[in-house]
Short mmCIF file of N, CA and C in Angstrom, two decimals:
data_model
loop_
_atom_site.label_atom_id
_atom_site.label_comp_id
_atom_site.label_asym_id
_atom_site.label_seq_id
_atom_site.Cartn_x
_atom_site.Cartn_y
_atom_site.Cartn_z
N UNK A 1 11.04 -50.92 -41.93
CA UNK A 1 10.40 -50.93 -40.53
C UNK A 1 9.66 -49.59 -40.24
N UNK A 2 10.22 -48.51 -40.88
CA UNK A 2 9.56 -47.18 -40.69
C UNK A 2 8.13 -47.23 -41.17
N UNK A 3 8.04 -47.92 -42.27
CA UNK A 3 6.72 -47.93 -42.78
C UNK A 3 5.58 -48.45 -41.77
N UNK A 4 5.99 -49.72 -41.35
CA UNK A 4 5.06 -50.38 -40.31
C UNK A 4 4.98 -49.50 -39.19
N UNK A 5 5.93 -48.87 -38.72
CA UNK A 5 5.71 -47.85 -37.54
C UNK A 5 4.57 -46.90 -37.95
N UNK A 6 4.87 -46.05 -39.06
CA UNK A 6 3.87 -45.25 -39.88
C UNK A 6 2.50 -45.65 -40.00
N UNK A 7 2.31 -47.02 -40.36
CA UNK A 7 1.16 -47.74 -40.26
C UNK A 7 0.33 -47.98 -39.14
N UNK A 8 1.26 -48.18 -38.14
CA UNK A 8 0.68 -48.47 -36.79
C UNK A 8 0.10 -47.11 -36.22
N UNK A 9 0.97 -46.06 -36.35
CA UNK A 9 0.57 -44.66 -36.06
C UNK A 9 -0.79 -44.18 -36.70
N UNK A 10 -0.67 -44.46 -37.93
CA UNK A 10 -1.99 -44.14 -38.69
C UNK A 10 -3.09 -45.05 -38.14
N UNK A 11 -2.89 -46.11 -37.88
CA UNK A 11 -4.11 -46.92 -37.52
C UNK A 11 -4.42 -46.50 -35.99
N UNK A 12 -3.71 -46.01 -35.12
CA UNK A 12 -4.14 -45.33 -33.92
C UNK A 12 -4.82 -44.15 -34.09
N UNK A 13 -4.40 -43.40 -35.12
CA UNK A 13 -5.12 -42.07 -35.40
C UNK A 13 -6.37 -42.54 -35.81
N UNK A 14 -6.62 -43.66 -36.66
CA UNK A 14 -7.93 -44.01 -37.35
C UNK A 14 -8.79 -44.44 -36.02
N UNK A 15 -8.34 -45.00 -35.09
CA UNK A 15 -9.25 -45.31 -34.03
C UNK A 15 -9.67 -44.07 -33.06
N UNK A 16 -8.81 -43.16 -32.75
CA UNK A 16 -8.81 -42.04 -31.98
C UNK A 16 -9.99 -41.10 -32.84
N UNK A 17 -9.65 -40.63 -33.94
CA UNK A 17 -10.40 -39.80 -34.77
C UNK A 17 -11.70 -40.38 -35.63
N UNK A 18 -11.62 -41.63 -35.86
CA UNK A 18 -12.72 -42.28 -36.72
C UNK A 18 -12.58 -41.92 -37.88
N UNK A 19 -11.51 -41.34 -38.50
CA UNK A 19 -11.46 -40.84 -40.05
C UNK A 19 -10.89 -42.07 -40.72
N UNK A 20 -11.84 -42.53 -41.52
CA UNK A 20 -11.42 -43.78 -42.38
C UNK A 20 -10.33 -43.66 -43.33
N UNK A 21 -9.91 -42.41 -43.74
CA UNK A 21 -9.08 -41.93 -44.53
C UNK A 21 -7.52 -42.50 -43.96
N UNK A 22 -7.48 -42.18 -42.70
CA UNK A 22 -6.29 -42.74 -42.07
C UNK A 22 -6.10 -44.42 -42.24
N UNK A 23 -7.12 -44.94 -42.29
CA UNK A 23 -7.01 -46.38 -42.52
C UNK A 23 -6.31 -46.80 -43.89
N UNK A 24 -7.06 -45.89 -44.73
CA UNK A 24 -6.44 -46.13 -46.26
C UNK A 24 -5.05 -45.81 -46.31
N UNK A 25 -4.40 -44.73 -45.75
CA UNK A 25 -3.16 -44.53 -45.69
C UNK A 25 -2.22 -45.39 -44.87
N UNK A 26 -2.71 -46.07 -43.99
CA UNK A 26 -2.07 -47.21 -43.35
C UNK A 26 -1.97 -48.35 -44.13
N UNK A 27 -2.94 -48.72 -44.88
CA UNK A 27 -2.83 -49.68 -45.91
C UNK A 27 -1.68 -49.46 -46.90
N UNK A 28 -1.65 -48.10 -47.39
CA UNK A 28 -0.55 -47.61 -48.39
C UNK A 28 0.81 -47.90 -47.57
N UNK A 29 0.85 -47.60 -46.36
CA UNK A 29 2.18 -47.82 -45.59
C UNK A 29 2.29 -49.17 -45.59
N UNK A 30 1.61 -50.05 -45.27
CA UNK A 30 1.99 -51.49 -45.32
C UNK A 30 2.31 -52.04 -46.73
N UNK A 31 1.70 -51.36 -47.73
CA UNK A 31 1.97 -51.94 -49.08
C UNK A 31 3.39 -51.42 -49.37
N UNK A 32 3.87 -50.20 -48.85
CA UNK A 32 5.23 -49.74 -49.15
C UNK A 32 6.26 -50.67 -48.23
N UNK A 33 5.98 -50.97 -47.10
CA UNK A 33 6.57 -51.91 -46.46
C UNK A 33 6.74 -53.10 -47.02
N UNK A 34 5.90 -53.72 -47.57
CA UNK A 34 6.13 -55.04 -48.44
C UNK A 34 6.93 -54.74 -49.77
N UNK A 35 6.85 -53.55 -50.26
CA UNK A 35 7.83 -53.47 -51.48
C UNK A 35 9.36 -53.33 -50.89
N UNK A 36 9.27 -52.73 -49.74
CA UNK A 36 10.63 -52.67 -49.13
C UNK A 36 11.32 -53.98 -48.67
N UNK A 37 10.51 -54.44 -47.72
CA UNK A 37 10.85 -55.81 -47.04
C UNK A 37 10.89 -57.06 -48.10
N UNK A 38 9.97 -57.26 -48.88
CA UNK A 38 9.92 -58.55 -49.89
C UNK A 38 10.55 -58.28 -51.25
N UNK A 39 10.52 -57.17 -51.78
CA UNK A 39 10.84 -56.90 -53.16
C UNK A 39 12.25 -56.15 -53.15
N UNK A 40 12.51 -55.51 -51.82
CA UNK A 40 13.85 -54.71 -51.87
C UNK A 40 13.79 -53.59 -52.73
N UNK A 41 12.68 -53.08 -52.79
CA UNK A 41 12.48 -51.84 -53.73
C UNK A 41 13.15 -50.37 -52.85
N UNK A 42 13.58 -49.53 -53.63
CA UNK A 42 14.39 -48.51 -53.10
C UNK A 42 13.28 -47.35 -52.50
N UNK A 43 13.77 -46.22 -52.09
CA UNK A 43 12.91 -45.39 -51.53
C UNK A 43 12.00 -44.71 -52.36
N UNK A 44 12.52 -44.48 -53.64
CA UNK A 44 11.39 -43.88 -54.62
C UNK A 44 10.25 -44.94 -54.85
N UNK A 45 10.57 -45.90 -55.04
CA UNK A 45 9.53 -47.33 -55.43
C UNK A 45 8.68 -47.20 -54.08
N UNK A 46 9.04 -47.26 -52.92
CA UNK A 46 8.34 -47.12 -51.73
C UNK A 46 7.50 -46.08 -51.44
N UNK A 47 7.72 -44.94 -51.74
CA UNK A 47 6.99 -43.80 -51.85
C UNK A 47 5.90 -43.77 -52.86
N UNK A 48 6.16 -44.45 -54.28
CA UNK A 48 5.40 -44.47 -55.02
C UNK A 48 4.37 -45.28 -54.91
N UNK A 49 4.62 -46.61 -54.33
CA UNK A 49 3.60 -47.53 -54.12
C UNK A 49 2.58 -47.09 -52.81
N UNK A 50 3.16 -46.12 -51.88
CA UNK A 50 2.59 -45.62 -50.73
C UNK A 50 1.55 -44.67 -51.38
N UNK A 51 2.07 -43.93 -52.23
CA UNK A 51 1.02 -42.97 -52.96
C UNK A 51 0.16 -43.57 -53.65
N UNK A 52 0.38 -44.38 -54.53
CA UNK A 52 -0.64 -44.98 -55.63
C UNK A 52 -1.65 -45.80 -54.72
N UNK A 53 -1.31 -46.50 -53.79
CA UNK A 53 -2.09 -47.38 -53.03
C UNK A 53 -3.17 -46.62 -52.35
N UNK A 54 -2.51 -45.68 -51.75
CA UNK A 54 -3.28 -44.73 -50.75
C UNK A 54 -4.30 -43.88 -51.65
N UNK A 55 -3.85 -43.54 -52.66
CA UNK A 55 -4.69 -42.64 -53.38
C UNK A 55 -5.76 -43.55 -54.08
N UNK A 56 -5.41 -44.86 -54.61
CA UNK A 56 -6.46 -45.66 -55.20
C UNK A 56 -7.65 -46.00 -54.21
N UNK A 57 -7.07 -46.12 -52.75
CA UNK A 57 -8.24 -46.64 -51.96
C UNK A 57 -8.97 -45.41 -51.61
N UNK A 58 -8.60 -44.32 -51.60
CA UNK A 58 -9.46 -43.17 -51.34
C UNK A 58 -10.33 -42.96 -52.12
N UNK A 59 -9.77 -42.80 -53.63
CA UNK A 59 -10.71 -42.66 -54.55
C UNK A 59 -11.62 -43.85 -55.00
N UNK A 60 -11.54 -45.00 -54.57
CA UNK A 60 -12.43 -46.23 -54.66
C UNK A 60 -13.40 -46.23 -53.44
N UNK A 61 -12.90 -46.30 -52.37
CA UNK A 61 -13.61 -46.70 -51.16
C UNK A 61 -14.50 -45.56 -50.82
N UNK A 62 -13.81 -44.43 -50.72
CA UNK A 62 -14.78 -43.12 -50.23
C UNK A 62 -16.05 -43.01 -50.67
N UNK A 63 -16.06 -42.84 -52.23
CA UNK A 63 -17.33 -42.81 -52.84
C UNK A 63 -18.31 -43.87 -52.47
N UNK A 64 -17.88 -45.04 -52.47
CA UNK A 64 -18.75 -46.19 -52.05
C UNK A 64 -19.27 -45.99 -50.60
N UNK A 65 -18.46 -45.57 -49.74
CA UNK A 65 -18.82 -45.21 -48.34
C UNK A 65 -19.79 -44.15 -48.25
N UNK A 66 -19.44 -43.14 -48.78
CA UNK A 66 -20.33 -41.91 -48.88
C UNK A 66 -21.91 -42.39 -49.41
N UNK A 67 -22.00 -43.25 -50.33
CA UNK A 67 -23.18 -43.64 -51.01
C UNK A 67 -23.99 -44.66 -49.80
N UNK A 68 -23.36 -45.44 -49.11
CA UNK A 68 -23.77 -46.22 -48.27
C UNK A 68 -24.34 -45.29 -47.08
N UNK A 69 -23.77 -44.35 -46.76
CA UNK A 69 -23.96 -43.54 -45.47
C UNK A 69 -25.11 -42.57 -45.89
N UNK A 70 -25.44 -42.33 -47.11
CA UNK A 70 -26.47 -41.52 -47.38
C UNK A 70 -27.90 -42.30 -47.52
N UNK A 71 -27.80 -43.66 -47.58
CA UNK A 71 -28.92 -44.46 -47.88
C UNK A 71 -29.66 -44.50 -46.40
N UNK A 72 -31.09 -44.50 -46.62
CA UNK A 72 -31.96 -44.54 -45.50
C UNK A 72 -32.10 -46.10 -45.01
N UNK A 73 -32.23 -46.24 -43.93
CA UNK A 73 -32.68 -47.76 -43.59
C UNK A 73 -33.71 -48.42 -44.36
N UNK A 74 -33.67 -49.54 -44.50
CA UNK A 74 -34.83 -50.08 -45.38
C UNK A 74 -36.24 -50.08 -44.63
N UNK A 75 -36.18 -50.02 -43.40
CA UNK A 75 -37.47 -49.93 -42.69
C UNK A 75 -37.40 -48.76 -41.67
N UNK A 76 -38.37 -48.15 -41.39
CA UNK A 76 -38.39 -47.08 -40.17
C UNK A 76 -38.60 -47.66 -38.79
N UNK A 77 -37.76 -47.06 -37.78
CA UNK A 77 -37.93 -47.48 -36.56
C UNK A 77 -38.06 -46.36 -35.70
N UNK A 78 -38.74 -46.54 -34.48
CA UNK A 78 -38.78 -45.62 -33.39
C UNK A 78 -40.11 -44.67 -34.07
N UNK A 79 -39.75 -43.27 -33.66
CA UNK A 79 -41.08 -42.29 -33.96
C UNK A 79 -41.18 -42.26 -35.46
N UNK A 80 -39.96 -42.53 -36.27
CA UNK A 80 -40.20 -42.36 -37.81
C UNK A 80 -41.01 -43.50 -38.09
N UNK A 81 -41.34 -44.83 -37.67
CA UNK A 81 -42.29 -45.82 -37.83
C UNK A 81 -43.60 -45.27 -37.62
N UNK A 82 -43.97 -44.33 -36.73
CA UNK A 82 -45.22 -43.89 -36.59
C UNK A 82 -45.78 -42.77 -37.45
N UNK A 83 -44.95 -41.94 -38.16
CA UNK A 83 -45.38 -41.09 -39.09
C UNK A 83 -46.05 -41.54 -40.18
N UNK A 84 -47.15 -41.02 -40.45
CA UNK A 84 -47.98 -41.72 -41.72
C UNK A 84 -48.97 -42.73 -41.23
N UNK A 85 -49.06 -43.27 -39.84
CA UNK A 85 -49.83 -44.15 -39.41
C UNK A 85 -51.19 -43.44 -39.19
N UNK A 86 -52.29 -44.23 -38.96
CA UNK A 86 -53.56 -43.89 -38.33
C UNK A 86 -53.86 -43.96 -37.01
N UNK A 87 -54.50 -42.92 -36.47
CA UNK A 87 -54.78 -43.22 -35.09
C UNK A 87 -56.33 -42.77 -34.84
N UNK A 88 -56.91 -43.14 -33.60
CA UNK A 88 -58.16 -42.95 -32.99
C UNK A 88 -57.95 -41.80 -32.07
N UNK A 89 -58.94 -40.65 -32.29
CA UNK A 89 -58.91 -39.72 -31.29
C UNK A 89 -59.86 -40.14 -29.86
N UNK A 90 -59.12 -40.09 -28.87
CA UNK A 90 -59.67 -40.54 -27.56
C UNK A 90 -60.29 -39.37 -26.84
N UNK A 91 -59.89 -38.16 -26.87
CA UNK A 91 -60.18 -37.06 -26.47
C UNK A 91 -60.14 -35.81 -27.37
N UNK A 92 -60.94 -34.99 -27.35
CA UNK A 92 -60.85 -33.92 -28.34
C UNK A 92 -59.69 -33.41 -28.67
N UNK A 93 -59.17 -33.27 -30.10
CA UNK A 93 -57.82 -32.68 -30.12
C UNK A 93 -58.07 -31.41 -30.83
N UNK A 94 -57.25 -30.43 -30.51
CA UNK A 94 -57.57 -29.22 -31.49
C UNK A 94 -55.91 -28.51 -31.34
N UNK A 95 -55.53 -27.29 -31.59
CA UNK A 95 -54.27 -26.83 -31.90
C UNK A 95 -53.60 -26.83 -30.31
N UNK A 96 -54.32 -26.79 -29.19
CA UNK A 96 -53.78 -26.82 -28.05
C UNK A 96 -53.34 -28.26 -27.50
N UNK A 97 -54.18 -29.21 -27.96
CA UNK A 97 -53.75 -30.69 -27.30
C UNK A 97 -55.20 -31.47 -27.47
N UNK A 98 -54.74 -32.61 -26.87
CA UNK A 98 -55.72 -33.71 -26.69
C UNK A 98 -55.07 -34.98 -26.73
N UNK A 99 -56.01 -36.16 -26.89
CA UNK A 99 -55.38 -37.43 -26.68
C UNK A 99 -55.86 -38.47 -27.79
N UNK A 100 -54.64 -39.31 -28.31
CA UNK A 100 -55.12 -40.16 -29.39
C UNK A 100 -54.55 -41.52 -29.07
N UNK A 101 -55.02 -42.58 -29.70
CA UNK A 101 -54.41 -43.86 -29.50
C UNK A 101 -53.73 -44.10 -30.72
N UNK A 102 -52.54 -44.46 -30.70
CA UNK A 102 -51.49 -44.78 -31.63
C UNK A 102 -50.70 -45.84 -31.51
N UNK A 103 -50.96 -46.81 -32.24
CA UNK A 103 -49.99 -48.13 -32.31
C UNK A 103 -50.28 -48.79 -30.90
N UNK A 104 -51.55 -48.94 -30.22
CA UNK A 104 -51.95 -49.35 -29.16
C UNK A 104 -51.53 -48.58 -27.90
N UNK A 105 -51.01 -47.46 -28.15
CA UNK A 105 -50.63 -46.57 -27.02
C UNK A 105 -51.23 -45.34 -26.97
N UNK A 106 -51.51 -44.80 -25.85
CA UNK A 106 -52.19 -43.44 -25.66
C UNK A 106 -51.01 -42.39 -25.66
N UNK A 107 -51.17 -41.42 -26.88
CA UNK A 107 -50.29 -40.29 -27.04
C UNK A 107 -51.17 -38.92 -26.90
N UNK A 108 -50.37 -37.96 -26.41
CA UNK A 108 -50.76 -36.60 -26.56
C UNK A 108 -50.76 -36.22 -27.84
N UNK A 109 -51.79 -35.43 -28.30
CA UNK A 109 -51.61 -34.81 -29.75
C UNK A 109 -52.13 -33.42 -29.87
N UNK A 110 -51.68 -32.93 -30.88
CA UNK A 110 -52.50 -31.66 -31.39
C UNK A 110 -52.60 -31.51 -32.85
N UNK A 111 -53.52 -30.65 -33.02
CA UNK A 111 -53.87 -30.73 -34.70
C UNK A 111 -52.82 -29.92 -35.41
N UNK A 112 -52.43 -30.20 -36.68
CA UNK A 112 -51.44 -29.51 -37.54
C UNK A 112 -52.10 -28.25 -37.78
N UNK A 113 -53.53 -28.06 -38.18
CA UNK A 113 -54.11 -26.91 -38.33
C UNK A 113 -54.56 -26.36 -37.07
N UNK A 114 -53.92 -25.32 -36.34
CA UNK A 114 -54.66 -24.96 -35.14
C UNK A 114 -56.15 -24.56 -35.07
N UNK A 115 -56.64 -24.21 -36.22
CA UNK A 115 -57.93 -23.76 -36.18
C UNK A 115 -58.88 -25.17 -36.31
N UNK A 116 -58.50 -26.27 -36.80
CA UNK A 116 -59.18 -27.53 -36.92
C UNK A 116 -59.37 -28.34 -35.46
N UNK A 117 -60.56 -28.90 -35.27
CA UNK A 117 -60.78 -29.78 -34.25
C UNK A 117 -61.01 -31.24 -34.43
N UNK A 118 -60.65 -32.23 -33.96
CA UNK A 118 -61.00 -33.56 -33.99
C UNK A 118 -61.63 -34.21 -32.82
N UNK A 119 -63.07 -34.72 -33.01
CA UNK A 119 -63.74 -35.33 -32.01
C UNK A 119 -63.42 -36.72 -31.70
N UNK A 120 -63.67 -37.16 -30.28
CA UNK A 120 -63.47 -38.59 -30.01
C UNK A 120 -64.21 -39.50 -31.07
N UNK A 121 -63.43 -40.46 -31.41
CA UNK A 121 -63.73 -41.65 -32.37
C UNK A 121 -63.44 -41.47 -33.66
N UNK A 122 -62.91 -40.16 -34.09
CA UNK A 122 -62.38 -40.15 -35.40
C UNK A 122 -61.11 -40.51 -35.86
N UNK A 123 -60.97 -41.10 -37.13
CA UNK A 123 -59.64 -41.44 -37.31
C UNK A 123 -58.89 -40.46 -38.03
N UNK A 124 -57.60 -40.22 -37.70
CA UNK A 124 -56.71 -39.26 -38.13
C UNK A 124 -55.69 -39.78 -38.46
N UNK A 125 -54.66 -39.06 -39.31
CA UNK A 125 -53.35 -39.41 -39.62
C UNK A 125 -52.32 -38.61 -38.79
N UNK A 126 -51.16 -39.39 -38.48
CA UNK A 126 -50.10 -38.65 -37.91
C UNK A 126 -49.15 -38.28 -38.78
N UNK A 127 -48.91 -37.02 -38.83
CA UNK A 127 -48.06 -36.31 -39.78
C UNK A 127 -46.40 -36.08 -39.08
N UNK A 128 -46.37 -35.95 -38.01
CA UNK A 128 -45.08 -35.85 -37.30
C UNK A 128 -45.12 -36.19 -35.75
N UNK A 129 -44.10 -36.38 -35.22
CA UNK A 129 -43.85 -36.56 -33.73
C UNK A 129 -42.83 -35.59 -33.23
N UNK A 130 -43.48 -34.60 -32.25
CA UNK A 130 -42.60 -33.63 -31.93
C UNK A 130 -42.50 -34.03 -30.19
N UNK A 131 -41.35 -34.51 -30.02
CA UNK A 131 -41.06 -34.98 -28.66
C UNK A 131 -42.22 -36.21 -28.13
N UNK A 132 -43.09 -35.97 -27.22
CA UNK A 132 -43.87 -36.83 -26.87
C UNK A 132 -45.32 -36.62 -27.56
N UNK A 133 -45.48 -35.57 -28.39
CA UNK A 133 -46.81 -35.29 -28.89
C UNK A 133 -46.90 -35.58 -30.46
N UNK A 134 -47.97 -36.30 -30.70
CA UNK A 134 -48.16 -36.43 -32.28
C UNK A 134 -48.92 -35.40 -32.90
N UNK A 135 -48.31 -34.89 -33.92
CA UNK A 135 -49.00 -33.81 -34.86
C UNK A 135 -50.03 -34.70 -35.61
N UNK A 136 -51.31 -34.25 -35.73
CA UNK A 136 -52.27 -35.03 -36.72
C UNK A 136 -52.92 -34.07 -37.51
N UNK A 137 -53.61 -34.58 -38.74
CA UNK A 137 -54.44 -34.11 -39.46
C UNK A 137 -55.64 -35.00 -40.02
#
């Protein structure tokens, strides 16, 4: 019974802190409760099962989770989707500002190279988005 109470406490800790390791420890506690309740294992067997199951889960699941977290989404969204696209200059753009048409919308823009100017009608590439301003070259 104590293993199930411990598993519930670890589960609550998982929900509060969002630490997946606590969930893996909770599964280890449930496994120890199974050894105790179904197989009638002693205290040494229960602790051993808890340690082995918890360690195995952390050793196997954590690297997989880290690998998935490090992957970028398969497609860009938001302002990331606008980087690298082409735009048309509507009003002269220099280091201090101007206007472009990007993805069907009018954006404020500034030149990446402050000494360079782009005239109306020119096609430019969007290098970055800083707030509501497109950085072009």
